[in-house]
Short mmCIF file of C-alpha atoms and ligand atoms in Angstrom, two decimals:
data_model
loop_
_atom_site.label_atom_id
_atom_site.label_comp_id
_atom_site.label_asym_id
_atom_site.label_seq_id
_atom_site.Cartn_x
_atom_site.Cartn_y
_atom_site.Cartn_z
CA MET A 1 -0.02 0.03 0.02
CA ASN A 2 1.38 3.42 -0.98
CA SER A 3 1.42 5.99 1.82
CA ILE A 4 1.03 9.00 -0.47
CA ILE A 5 -2.50 10.42 -0.29
CA ARG A 6 -3.78 10.56 -3.83
CA HIS A 7 -6.42 12.93 -5.20
CA PRO A 8 -9.69 10.93 -5.19
CA ILE A 9 -10.19 11.42 -8.96
CA PRO A 10 -7.51 9.61 -10.96
CA VAL A 11 -5.80 11.13 -13.95
CA ILE A 12 -3.93 9.40 -16.70
CA ALA A 13 -1.58 11.94 -18.33
CA ILE A 14 -0.48 11.24 -21.85
CA ASP A 15 2.17 13.63 -23.19
CA GLY A 16 4.07 13.45 -26.43
CA PRO A 17 5.01 15.24 -29.69
CA SER A 18 2.84 16.24 -32.54
CA ALA A 19 1.07 13.53 -34.58
CA SER A 20 2.21 10.76 -32.26
CA GLY A 21 -1.39 9.55 -31.99
CA LYS A 22 -1.78 10.41 -28.36
CA GLY A 23 -5.19 12.05 -28.94
CA THR A 24 -6.60 8.85 -30.47
CA VAL A 25 -5.10 6.66 -27.77
CA ALA A 26 -6.35 9.00 -25.01
CA ASP A 27 -9.90 8.92 -26.45
CA LEU A 28 -9.98 5.13 -26.64
CA VAL A 29 -8.50 4.61 -23.17
CA ALA A 30 -11.09 7.09 -21.77
CA GLN A 31 -13.91 5.13 -23.56
CA ARG A 32 -12.67 1.84 -22.18
CA LEU A 33 -12.51 3.16 -18.60
CA GLY A 34 -15.62 5.37 -18.81
CA PHE A 35 -13.37 8.38 -18.01
CA HIS A 36 -13.62 11.94 -19.23
CA CYS A 37 -11.09 13.22 -21.75
CA LEU A 38 -9.16 16.49 -22.07
CA ASP A 39 -7.54 17.35 -25.38
CA SER A 40 -5.44 20.21 -23.99
CA GLY A 41 -3.94 20.98 -27.42
CA ALA A 42 -7.52 21.97 -28.57
CA LEU A 43 -7.43 24.87 -26.03
CA TYR A 44 -4.20 26.24 -27.55
CA ARG A 45 -5.67 25.72 -31.04
CA LEU A 46 -8.84 27.55 -29.99
CA THR A 47 -6.75 30.42 -28.65
CA ALA A 48 -4.91 30.63 -32.00
CA LEU A 49 -8.21 30.46 -33.92
CA ALA A 50 -9.82 33.14 -31.66
CA ALA A 51 -6.75 35.31 -32.28
CA SER A 52 -7.18 35.08 -36.02
CA MET A 53 -10.95 35.72 -35.76
CA LYS A 54 -10.47 38.80 -33.55
CA GLY A 55 -7.32 40.11 -35.24
CA VAL A 56 -5.01 39.64 -32.25
CA ALA A 57 -1.37 39.30 -33.34
CA LEU A 58 0.44 36.09 -32.48
CA ASP A 59 3.19 37.98 -30.70
CA ASP A 60 0.78 40.00 -28.49
CA GLU A 61 1.18 37.96 -25.29
CA THR A 62 -1.19 40.02 -23.14
CA GLY A 63 -3.84 40.15 -25.88
CA LEU A 64 -3.62 36.38 -26.39
CA ALA A 65 -3.73 35.69 -22.66
CA ARG A 66 -6.92 37.77 -22.38
CA LEU A 67 -8.42 35.75 -25.25
CA ALA A 68 -7.37 32.47 -23.56
CA LEU A 69 -8.87 33.44 -20.25
CA ASN A 70 -12.19 34.43 -21.79
CA LEU A 71 -12.52 31.75 -24.49
CA ASP A 72 -16.18 31.40 -25.20
CA VAL A 73 -15.97 27.65 -25.86
CA GLU A 74 -18.33 24.75 -25.53
CA PHE A 75 -17.40 21.05 -25.74
CA THR A 76 -20.38 18.88 -26.52
CA ALA A 77 -20.36 15.22 -27.67
CA GLY A 78 -17.46 15.30 -30.12
CA CYS A 79 -18.16 18.86 -31.14
CA VAL A 80 -16.29 22.11 -30.26
CA SER A 81 -17.91 25.53 -30.61
CA LEU A 82 -16.15 28.86 -30.34
CA MET A 83 -18.27 31.99 -30.03
CA GLY A 84 -21.27 29.90 -31.08
CA GLN A 85 -19.62 28.56 -34.27
CA VAL A 86 -18.78 24.89 -34.73
CA VAL A 87 -14.96 24.88 -35.22
CA ASP A 88 -13.87 21.17 -35.22
CA GLU A 89 -12.48 21.34 -38.77
CA ALA A 90 -11.08 24.83 -38.40
CA ILE A 91 -8.93 24.10 -35.36
CA ARG A 92 -7.46 21.01 -36.99
CA SER A 93 -5.77 22.89 -39.90
CA GLU A 94 -2.01 22.87 -39.98
CA VAL A 95 -1.99 26.69 -40.00
CA ILE A 96 -3.86 26.73 -36.64
CA GLY A 97 -1.54 23.93 -35.34
CA VAL A 98 1.49 26.15 -36.00
CA GLY A 99 -0.35 29.13 -34.49
CA ALA A 100 -1.14 26.97 -31.44
CA SER A 101 2.49 26.07 -30.90
CA ARG A 102 3.39 29.84 -31.14
CA VAL A 103 0.74 31.02 -28.63
CA ALA A 104 1.74 28.10 -26.33
CA GLN A 105 5.21 29.66 -25.79
CA TYR A 106 3.75 32.44 -23.71
CA GLY A 107 3.60 32.12 -19.91
CA GLU A 108 0.53 34.39 -19.62
CA VAL A 109 -1.34 32.18 -22.07
CA ARG A 110 -0.40 28.94 -20.31
CA LYS A 111 -1.38 30.50 -16.99
CA ALA A 112 -4.74 31.61 -18.39
CA LEU A 113 -5.51 28.06 -19.59
CA LEU A 114 -4.34 26.22 -16.44
CA ALA A 115 -7.47 26.50 -14.22
CA ARG A 116 -9.72 25.69 -17.21
CA GLN A 117 -7.79 22.48 -17.83
CA ARG A 118 -8.07 21.41 -14.22
CA THR A 119 -11.89 21.75 -14.30
CA PHE A 120 -11.90 18.65 -16.55
CA ARG A 121 -10.87 16.51 -13.56
CA GLN A 122 -14.21 14.99 -12.79
CA ALA A 123 -15.38 11.61 -11.42
CA PRO A 124 -14.83 8.82 -12.21
CA GLY A 125 -11.56 9.92 -13.80
CA LEU A 126 -9.76 11.74 -16.58
CA VAL A 127 -7.47 10.96 -19.44
CA ALA A 128 -5.60 14.15 -20.41
CA ASP A 129 -3.33 14.48 -23.44
CA GLY A 130 -0.89 17.21 -24.30
CA ARG A 131 2.70 18.34 -23.65
CA ASP A 132 2.65 19.23 -19.97
CA MET A 133 -0.18 17.14 -18.46
CA GLY A 134 2.18 15.14 -16.23
CA SER A 135 4.58 17.96 -15.45
CA VAL A 136 2.46 21.10 -14.87
CA VAL A 137 -1.26 20.57 -15.11
CA PHE A 138 -1.68 17.22 -13.26
CA PRO A 139 1.68 16.52 -11.56
CA ASP A 140 -0.14 14.17 -9.25
CA ALA A 141 -1.47 11.99 -12.09
CA CYS A 142 -1.47 8.32 -11.03
CA LEU A 143 -0.10 7.26 -14.40
CA LYS A 144 2.10 9.32 -16.73
CA ILE A 145 2.80 8.09 -20.26
CA TYR A 146 5.20 9.71 -22.75
CA LEU A 147 3.81 8.61 -26.07
CA THR A 148 6.00 9.05 -29.09
CA ALA A 149 6.94 7.64 -32.48
CA SER A 150 9.75 8.39 -34.90
CA VAL A 151 9.39 11.63 -36.83
CA ASP A 152 9.06 9.75 -40.12
CA VAL A 153 6.22 7.57 -38.84
CA ARG A 154 4.49 10.63 -37.42
CA ALA A 155 4.77 12.55 -40.69
CA GLU A 156 3.31 9.58 -42.54
CA ARG A 157 0.43 9.26 -40.13
CA ARG A 158 -0.38 12.97 -40.39
CA TYR A 159 -0.07 12.72 -44.18
CA LYS A 160 -2.57 9.83 -44.38
CA GLN A 161 -4.94 11.60 -41.97
CA LEU A 162 -4.95 14.76 -44.05
CA MET A 163 -5.28 12.88 -47.43
CA GLU A 164 -8.27 11.02 -46.02
CA LYS A 165 -9.84 14.40 -45.31
CA GLY A 166 -9.12 15.45 -48.89
CA ILE A 167 -6.40 17.87 -47.79
CA HIS A 168 -3.45 17.60 -50.16
CA VAL A 169 0.01 18.29 -48.69
CA ILE A 170 3.58 17.44 -49.59
CA LEU A 171 5.13 14.83 -47.34
CA HIS A 172 8.51 16.39 -47.04
CA ASN A 173 6.94 19.80 -46.20
CA LEU A 174 5.01 18.07 -43.48
CA LEU A 175 8.13 16.39 -42.17
CA ASP A 176 9.94 19.82 -42.01
CA GLU A 177 7.01 21.37 -40.20
CA LEU A 178 6.85 18.50 -37.67
CA ARG A 179 10.58 18.86 -36.96
CA GLU A 180 10.22 22.64 -36.55
CA ARG A 181 7.24 22.20 -34.18
CA ASP A 182 9.03 19.43 -32.20
CA LEU A 183 12.03 21.75 -31.75
CA ARG A 184 9.85 24.71 -30.65
CA ASP A 185 7.87 22.56 -28.25
CA ALA A 186 10.97 20.86 -26.75
CA THR A 187 13.19 23.89 -26.45
CA ARG A 188 10.79 26.55 -25.22
CA GLN A 189 11.40 27.92 -21.74
CA LEU A 190 8.04 27.14 -20.28
CA ALA A 191 6.64 23.64 -19.88
CA PRO A 192 8.87 22.21 -22.64
CA LEU A 193 7.98 18.80 -24.03
CA ILE A 194 10.34 16.31 -22.37
CA GLN A 195 9.83 12.89 -21.02
CA GLN A 196 9.38 13.21 -17.22
CA ALA A 197 11.46 10.94 -15.00
CA ASP A 198 8.22 9.40 -13.68
CA ALA A 199 6.59 8.84 -17.10
CA VAL A 200 6.42 5.44 -18.82
CA LEU A 201 7.83 5.52 -22.37
CA LEU A 202 5.44 4.29 -25.04
CA ASP A 203 7.10 4.29 -28.53
CA THR A 204 4.30 3.45 -31.05
CA SER A 205 6.56 3.48 -34.15
CA GLN A 206 5.98 -0.19 -34.61
CA MET A 207 2.62 -0.50 -32.84
CA THR A 208 -1.03 -0.41 -33.79
CA ILE A 209 -3.39 1.93 -31.99
CA ALA A 210 -5.09 -1.08 -30.31
CA GLU A 211 -1.72 -2.26 -28.93
CA ALA A 212 -0.93 1.27 -27.61
CA VAL A 213 -4.31 1.38 -25.89
CA GLU A 214 -3.71 -2.04 -24.24
CA PHE A 215 -0.31 -0.85 -23.06
CA VAL A 216 -1.81 2.11 -21.28
CA LEU A 217 -4.66 -0.01 -19.74
CA VAL A 218 -2.24 -2.69 -18.49
CA HIS A 219 -0.09 0.01 -16.86
CA TYR A 220 -3.18 1.68 -15.32
CA GLU A 221 -4.29 -1.68 -13.92
CA LYS A 222 -0.79 -2.15 -12.25
CA VAL A 223 -1.12 1.33 -10.66
CA ARG A 224 -4.60 0.54 -9.37
CA VAL A 225 -3.53 -2.70 -7.80
CA ARG A 226 -0.57 -0.97 -6.11
CA GLU A 227 -2.63 1.78 -4.52
O1 CDP B 301 -2.31 17.39 -32.80
P1 CDP B 301 -0.95 17.82 -32.44
O2 CDP B 301 -0.21 16.86 -31.52
O3 CDP B 301 -0.11 18.28 -33.57
O4 CDP B 301 -1.07 19.16 -31.62
P2 CDP B 301 -1.98 19.49 -30.32
O5 CDP B 301 -1.84 18.43 -29.27
O6 CDP B 301 -3.36 19.77 -30.76
O7 CDP B 301 -1.28 20.82 -29.84
C1 CDP B 301 -1.08 21.97 -30.64
C2 CDP B 301 0.08 22.77 -30.00
O8 CDP B 301 -0.32 23.28 -28.76
C3 CDP B 301 1.36 22.00 -29.76
O9 CDP B 301 2.24 22.06 -30.85
C4 CDP B 301 1.98 22.64 -28.51
O10 CDP B 301 2.80 23.69 -28.85
C5 CDP B 301 0.75 23.27 -27.82
N1 CDP B 301 0.39 22.46 -26.57
C6 CDP B 301 1.02 22.78 -25.46
O11 CDP B 301 1.91 23.61 -25.40
N2 CDP B 301 0.66 22.23 -24.28
C7 CDP B 301 -0.33 21.26 -24.25
N3 CDP B 301 -0.61 20.72 -23.07
C8 CDP B 301 -0.99 20.87 -25.48
C9 CDP B 301 -0.58 21.53 -26.64
#
């Protein structure tokens, strides 16, 4: 029996680089456990989209933080609305992804989104995915996973995903953008993307989604038995 007093609502934190598949794995793990899900990247994407809708510059830290704090957003069964408009497609574009990684560099923006992210911790549990779920937002998560894959595999996965949506892109451009985003996310001063010492490494380069989901569930079961 562990003597550390745990928060009564368990959190599984899944952090990792762009296009690693962590969002898909997080959703499926949440479904299997009947837990809630937080796609924290969506909040940064929504902030970048709100900035473009309201004409706030991507280097205006205070203006962006004000937007982040007051995001008029609603999450309903698989649907995200911003200022009353359905924006699921709009926030998934590569342009908004790049914008999200730029706004995410600012401390004021990260601070503005912190409390909102923590409100997702509701019974019976939460699966949260992002870059700093295990390090900053839920440092007391009972299970921390660092989910990654090689940059080539991730570029191919993103390429297939975009092609299926009818969005045509050039693979090597995608690869360059991923490398650039990885570098920005890993080297920024605040909440950089790094594998935490207490996170379990899950490299999905050679794995199916179903295998990755099982991996997380098996580790969660081990944690539950220990506590
Ligand atoms: O889908 P993808 O993994 O490419 O991106 P995402 O998870 O939607 O996140 C978009 C951007 O938001 C990332 O490139 C990060 O810069 C930022 N982000 C962050 O800083 N912290 C988080 N917890 C989640 C996302």
